[in-house]
Structure formats: structure tokens, C-alpha cells
Short mmCIF file of C-alpha atoms and ligand atoms in Angstrom, two decimals:
data_model
loop_
_atom_site.label_atom_id
_atom_site.label_comp_id
_atom_site.label_asym_id
_atom_site.label_seq_id
_atom_site.Cartn_x
_atom_site.Cartn_y
_atom_site.Cartn_z
CA UNK A 33 42.24 51.53 -121.36
CA UNK A 34 41.37 54.74 -120.36
CA UNK A 35 40.87 53.67 -116.65
CA UNK A 36 44.06 52.05 -116.52
CA UNK A 37 46.06 54.98 -117.59
CA UNK A 38 44.46 56.91 -115.06
CA UNK A 39 45.45 54.54 -112.28
CA UNK A 40 48.96 54.62 -113.58
CA UNK A 41 50.60 57.35 -111.44
CA UNK A 42 49.24 55.52 -108.22
CA UNK A 43 50.68 52.22 -109.45
CA UNK A 44 53.94 53.72 -109.79
CA UNK A 45 53.59 55.52 -106.12
CA UNK A 46 52.69 51.79 -104.66
CA UNK A 47 55.58 50.16 -106.41
CA UNK A 48 58.11 52.65 -105.19
CA UNK A 49 56.66 52.21 -101.62
CA UNK A 50 56.96 48.49 -101.75
CA UNK A 51 60.31 48.90 -103.18
CA UNK A 52 61.21 51.06 -100.09
CA UNK A 53 59.61 48.87 -97.78
CA UNK A 54 61.52 45.94 -98.98
CA UNK A 55 64.76 47.36 -98.65
CA UNK A 56 64.30 48.32 -94.94
CA UNK A 57 62.91 45.22 -93.77
CA UNK A 58 65.38 43.15 -92.11
CA UNK A 59 65.93 39.58 -93.55
CA UNK A 60 64.30 36.63 -91.56
CA UNK A 61 67.20 34.55 -91.23
CA UNK A 62 69.30 37.37 -89.32
CA UNK A 63 66.57 37.18 -86.69
CA UNK A 64 68.28 34.42 -84.43
CA UNK A 65 65.62 34.99 -81.63
CA UNK A 66 62.69 33.71 -83.89
CA UNK A 67 64.56 30.91 -85.40
CA UNK A 68 63.05 27.56 -85.01
CA UNK A 69 65.74 25.26 -84.16
CA UNK A 70 66.44 22.63 -81.47
CA UNK A 71 69.28 23.33 -78.82
CA UNK A 72 71.19 20.81 -77.34
CA UNK A 73 70.92 20.48 -73.52
CA UNK A 74 72.20 18.28 -70.80
CA UNK A 75 69.77 15.34 -70.19
CA UNK A 76 70.51 16.09 -66.19
CA UNK A 77 68.73 19.46 -66.80
CA UNK A 78 65.47 17.38 -67.25
CA UNK A 79 66.23 15.17 -64.40
CA UNK A 80 67.38 12.06 -66.79
CA UNK A 81 69.55 9.41 -65.10
CA UNK A 82 71.38 6.49 -66.53
CA UNK A 83 69.08 4.62 -69.11
CA UNK A 84 67.64 1.07 -67.55
CA UNK A 85 65.78 -1.87 -68.71
CA UNK A 86 63.03 -2.92 -66.38
CA UNK A 87 60.77 -5.62 -66.65
CA UNK A 88 56.81 -5.41 -65.37
CA UNK A 89 54.34 -8.36 -65.12
CA UNK A 90 50.57 -7.66 -64.72
CA UNK A 91 47.19 -9.10 -65.88
CA UNK A 92 44.87 -7.09 -68.48
CA UNK A 93 41.32 -8.03 -68.04
CA UNK A 94 38.88 -7.10 -70.88
CA UNK A 95 35.09 -7.68 -69.65
CA UNK A 96 32.61 -7.64 -72.29
CA UNK A 97 29.74 -9.12 -70.14
CA UNK A 98 27.88 -7.86 -67.37
CA UNK A 99 26.55 -4.62 -65.99
CA UNK A 100 29.91 -2.98 -65.79
CA UNK A 101 31.96 -4.05 -68.92
CA UNK A 102 35.53 -2.38 -69.20
CA UNK A 103 35.34 -3.10 -73.27
CA UNK A 104 32.52 -1.59 -75.38
CA UNK A 105 31.61 -1.85 -78.93
CA UNK A 106 31.97 1.71 -80.46
CA UNK A 107 32.15 0.68 -84.28
CA UNK A 108 30.53 -2.47 -85.52
CA UNK A 109 32.22 -4.65 -88.03
CA UNK A 110 32.06 -3.19 -91.97
CA UNK A 111 30.06 -6.58 -92.45
CA UNK A 112 28.07 -9.30 -90.92
CA UNK A 113 29.67 -11.74 -92.97
CA UNK A 114 33.14 -11.50 -92.01
CA UNK A 115 34.43 -14.21 -89.85
CA UNK A 116 36.97 -11.96 -88.35
CA UNK A 117 34.60 -8.95 -87.57
CA UNK A 118 36.87 -6.68 -89.85
CA UNK A 119 36.30 -3.18 -89.11
CA UNK A 120 35.01 -3.70 -85.37
CA UNK A 121 36.33 -1.11 -82.62
CA UNK A 122 36.29 -1.83 -78.95
CA UNK A 123 36.77 0.88 -76.64
CA UNK A 124 38.74 -0.13 -73.42
CA UNK A 125 39.34 0.99 -70.00
CA UNK A 126 40.62 -2.54 -68.48
CA UNK A 127 41.97 -2.80 -64.95
CA UNK A 128 45.77 -4.30 -64.95
CA UNK A 129 46.34 -6.42 -61.52
CA UNK A 130 49.31 -7.91 -59.92
CA UNK A 131 47.82 -11.25 -60.16
CA UNK A 132 45.08 -13.27 -62.52
CA UNK A 133 42.19 -12.50 -59.82
CA UNK A 134 40.67 -9.52 -60.54
CA UNK A 135 40.49 -8.82 -57.00
CA UNK A 136 44.26 -8.73 -56.80
CA UNK A 137 45.93 -5.30 -56.35
CA UNK A 138 45.30 -3.01 -59.26
CA UNK A 139 48.35 -1.28 -60.50
CA UNK A 140 46.82 0.77 -63.30
CA UNK A 141 44.47 0.76 -66.29
CA UNK A 142 44.80 -0.29 -70.04
CA UNK A 143 42.97 2.84 -71.74
CA UNK A 144 42.37 3.03 -75.67
CA UNK A 145 40.79 0.88 -78.43
CA UNK A 146 41.38 -2.25 -80.38
CA UNK A 147 40.25 -2.75 -83.90
CA UNK A 148 40.00 -5.94 -86.10
CA UNK A 149 42.34 -4.91 -88.94
CA UNK A 150 42.91 -8.10 -90.42
CA UNK A 151 40.24 -9.78 -93.19
CA UNK A 152 42.14 -13.32 -93.42
CA UNK A 153 43.05 -14.31 -89.70
CA UNK A 154 42.05 -12.63 -86.32
CA UNK A 155 44.48 -9.64 -86.10
CA UNK A 156 43.71 -6.93 -83.86
CA UNK A 157 45.22 -3.48 -84.06
CA UNK A 158 45.95 -2.58 -80.37
CA UNK A 159 46.14 1.33 -79.37
CA UNK A 160 46.20 1.79 -75.68
CA UNK A 161 48.03 3.81 -72.75
CA UNK A 162 48.96 1.87 -69.67
CA UNK A 163 47.98 4.52 -66.71
CA UNK A 164 49.59 3.51 -63.79
CA UNK A 165 48.27 4.53 -60.54
CA UNK A 166 50.51 2.35 -58.17
CA UNK A 167 53.50 3.72 -55.84
CA UNK A 168 56.27 5.78 -57.77
CA UNK A 169 54.56 5.09 -61.07
CA UNK A 170 51.09 6.64 -60.22
CA UNK A 171 50.64 9.09 -62.93
CA UNK A 172 53.13 7.49 -65.37
CA UNK A 173 52.20 6.02 -68.67
CA UNK A 174 53.41 3.70 -71.10
CA UNK A 175 52.02 3.65 -74.96
CA UNK A 176 51.54 0.44 -76.95
CA UNK A 177 50.66 0.30 -80.32
CA UNK A 178 50.94 -3.11 -82.21
CA UNK A 179 49.31 -6.07 -83.94
CA UNK A 180 47.55 -8.46 -81.68
CA UNK A 181 47.04 -11.96 -83.19
CA UNK A 182 45.06 -13.09 -80.54
CA UNK A 183 45.26 -17.03 -81.25
CA UNK A 184 48.98 -17.16 -81.19
CA UNK A 185 50.55 -18.40 -77.80
CA UNK A 186 52.65 -15.17 -77.50
CA UNK A 187 51.79 -11.97 -79.05
CA UNK A 188 54.69 -9.56 -79.08
CA UNK A 189 53.79 -5.62 -79.63
CA UNK A 190 56.17 -2.33 -79.43
CA UNK A 191 56.12 -0.11 -76.68
CA UNK A 192 56.37 3.28 -78.27
CA UNK A 193 56.47 5.80 -75.77
CA UNK A 194 55.63 7.13 -72.36
CA UNK A 195 55.35 9.72 -70.00
CA UNK A 196 56.59 10.77 -66.31
CA UNK A 197 59.04 8.08 -64.93
CA UNK A 198 58.66 6.56 -68.57
CA UNK A 199 59.84 9.62 -70.56
CA UNK A 200 61.64 8.22 -73.73
CA UNK A 201 60.42 4.60 -73.39
CA UNK A 202 60.69 2.03 -75.80
CA UNK A 203 60.70 -1.52 -75.76
CA UNK A 204 58.04 -4.52 -76.09
CA UNK A 205 55.52 -6.35 -74.38
CA UNK A 206 54.53 -9.96 -74.78
CA UNK A 207 50.62 -10.51 -74.17
CA UNK A 208 49.83 -14.65 -73.37
CA UNK A 209 46.17 -15.66 -72.68
CA UNK A 210 45.79 -16.80 -69.23
CA UNK A 211 41.74 -17.48 -69.38
CA UNK A 212 39.40 -16.57 -72.03
CA UNK A 213 35.35 -17.31 -71.85
CA UNK A 214 34.71 -17.81 -75.60
CA UNK A 215 30.68 -17.25 -75.06
CA UNK A 216 31.02 -13.77 -73.39
CA UNK A 217 34.68 -12.83 -74.95
CA UNK A 218 35.77 -12.04 -71.10
CA UNK A 219 39.36 -12.52 -71.34
CA UNK A 220 42.43 -12.28 -68.89
CA UNK A 221 45.94 -11.53 -70.65
CA UNK A 222 49.19 -12.07 -68.83
CA UNK A 223 51.32 -8.96 -70.00
CA UNK A 224 55.22 -8.94 -69.47
CA UNK A 225 56.68 -5.41 -70.40
CA UNK A 226 60.17 -4.81 -71.07
CA UNK A 227 61.00 -1.10 -71.38
CA UNK A 228 64.12 0.95 -71.69
CA UNK A 229 63.77 4.13 -69.86
CA UNK A 230 65.55 6.53 -67.58
C1 NAG B 129 24.57 -6.47 -89.32
O1 NAG B 129 23.19 -7.18 -88.58
C2 NAG B 129 22.55 -6.15 -87.84
C3 NAG B 129 21.77 -7.16 -87.06
O2 NAG B 129 21.04 -7.94 -87.83
C4 NAG B 129 21.94 -5.02 -88.66
O3 NAG B 129 21.29 -4.26 -87.82
C5 NAG B 129 23.17 -4.47 -89.45
O4 NAG B 129 22.39 -3.53 -90.36
C6 NAG B 129 24.06 -5.28 -89.83
N1 NAG B 129 25.03 -4.56 -90.77
C7 NAG B 129 25.55 -4.79 -91.89
C8 NAG B 129 26.64 -4.00 -92.36
O5 NAG B 129 24.76 -5.56 -92.67
C1 NAG B 130 39.87 -14.15 -56.01
O1 NAG B 130 40.17 -13.23 -54.63
C2 NAG B 130 39.26 -13.71 -53.85
C3 NAG B 130 39.27 -12.90 -52.52
O2 NAG B 130 40.60 -12.23 -52.69
C4 NAG B 130 38.78 -15.07 -53.60
O3 NAG B 130 37.69 -15.08 -52.81
C5 NAG B 130 38.64 -15.94 -55.06
O4 NAG B 130 38.38 -17.44 -54.22
C6 NAG B 130 39.96 -15.89 -55.69
N1 NAG B 130 39.52 -16.51 -56.96
C7 NAG B 130 40.60 -17.30 -57.40
C8 NAG B 130 39.95 -17.72 -58.76
O5 NAG B 130 41.57 -17.35 -57.15
C1 NAG B 131 47.55 8.45 -57.36
O1 NAG B 131 47.75 10.14 -57.60
C2 NAG B 131 46.35 10.50 -57.62
C3 NAG B 131 46.56 11.72 -58.40
O2 NAG B 131 47.80 12.76 -57.49
C4 NAG B 131 45.90 10.41 -56.32
O3 NAG B 131 44.45 10.97 -56.13
C5 NAG B 131 46.01 8.85 -55.72
O4 NAG B 131 45.37 8.71 -54.35
C6 NAG B 131 47.23 8.41 -56.01
N1 NAG B 131 47.03 6.78 -55.74
C7 NAG B 131 48.00 6.12 -55.13
C8 NAG B 131 47.74 4.48 -55.08
O5 NAG B 131 49.27 6.78 -54.69
#
């Protein structure tokens, strides 16, 4: 008790200083240069022209066999008894070519992973960037995130964004199995991409 009384004058001094500081500090709302707020700009300022719809077709090669696989298991299934390999994750760096033949012109790579996300049927969660390397698209990317029920003839997945020539991209892909080797799992898939971009 005596100790608190001893400190009382100090406390009063500190309180007075704090009140003085509060009265002289400008309020944050008045400081316009440090406000966090989006400013409207003209789209031409960042080189955006008219929005257009484009269609691309290429073939996606998922190679699990051999000495140079392009798809590698990074997480095993959660249980060995799961018929759908639920929990499995394969990391991919799959070539994209203009024709089904792997030796045809490569236009980019599909980089990302797919995961077995369904316990009832074979439904993959696909998370991948199409990193293009051909012509004016070299360096531009499209991002696909969606559900791939691999035994359905045509699987549709959303294109959720892009970079470079595909800034502000949105659209969808349709994936159709061209060939699949059920022993090795190697697959060639036809991708038709429909994308809105500038
Ligand atoms: C699955 O089987 C493999 C090989 O037989 C074994 O090493 C692994 O521990 C098993 N995993 C589970 C989750 O049971
Ligand atoms: C793929 O292309 C190579 C050379 O370009 C050719 O030798 C081969 O026969 C082709 N394969 C198929 C299945 O068309
Ligand atoms: C794509 O761009 C990279 C990096 O700028 C360059 O090294 C490469 O040669 C280009 N490829 C093509 C096919 O233009």
C-alpha cells in the first residue's frame, strides 16, 4: 500500500504526458498519403486493350514410367486399402505439345500437382500453371484449379487467372483422354482451353 502511494506522483506525471501526446498527435484518418485504398486507373495505363476470347488446343503428357518421369508421387495415399488412392499427391512438370506425339512441337509445360481428393470415385484436385514457352506467349501463364473425374469423357475445369498476356484471364478447360496406359499410368490428354483475356 505504502509502495503504491510512493509512486502516485509519478503516475500523475505520466498521465499528464500521455494526455498531452494524445492531444498533439494528428488523427490517422486525416493522413491521406498513408490511407490504404484502391484508386481507379484507366486500363490503357497498364497496356490492356479490348477483352477477347481465345481458344487453344494442346496435348498434356503425364509420364510416370521410365527414367525421366514428368509426374512424381510426393505424398502416398492415406491408406493402402483405398480404391481411389485417396490422399495421393503427384507433382507434375508435364510437357504440352501441339500434337499427340510427344516429339511434336512443345508449347509449354503444366507445372503443379494433382491430388486424389475423392473417396467414392476417382476425382482429382488439379492445381497447375500452364507455363507457355512458344512465340509471343513465352513467359505467360494460365492457372487451372478444378476437379478432374478422370473416367468422365470430357472433364471441365476452371481457368482462374493468368499472367503476362493472360492478365485478368478467366475461362475453362476441357480435358479429353487421348491415350492412357493402364499398366504404367502414362497418359496423353487433349486440352481445349477457352479463355477471356485482354
Ligand atoms: C502401404 O504399403 C506400403 C508397402 O507395403 C507400406 O510401406 C506402407 O506403410 C503402407 N501404408 C499404410 C498407410 O498402410
Ligand atoms: C512421332 O513422331 C516421330 C518423329 O517425329 C515419328 O518417328 C513417330 O512415328 C511418331 N509417332 C506417332 C505415333 O505418330
Ligand atoms: C522464351 O523466353 C526465354 C527467356 O526469356 C528464352 O530464353 C527462350 O529462348 C524463349 N523461347 C522461345 C521459344 O522464344
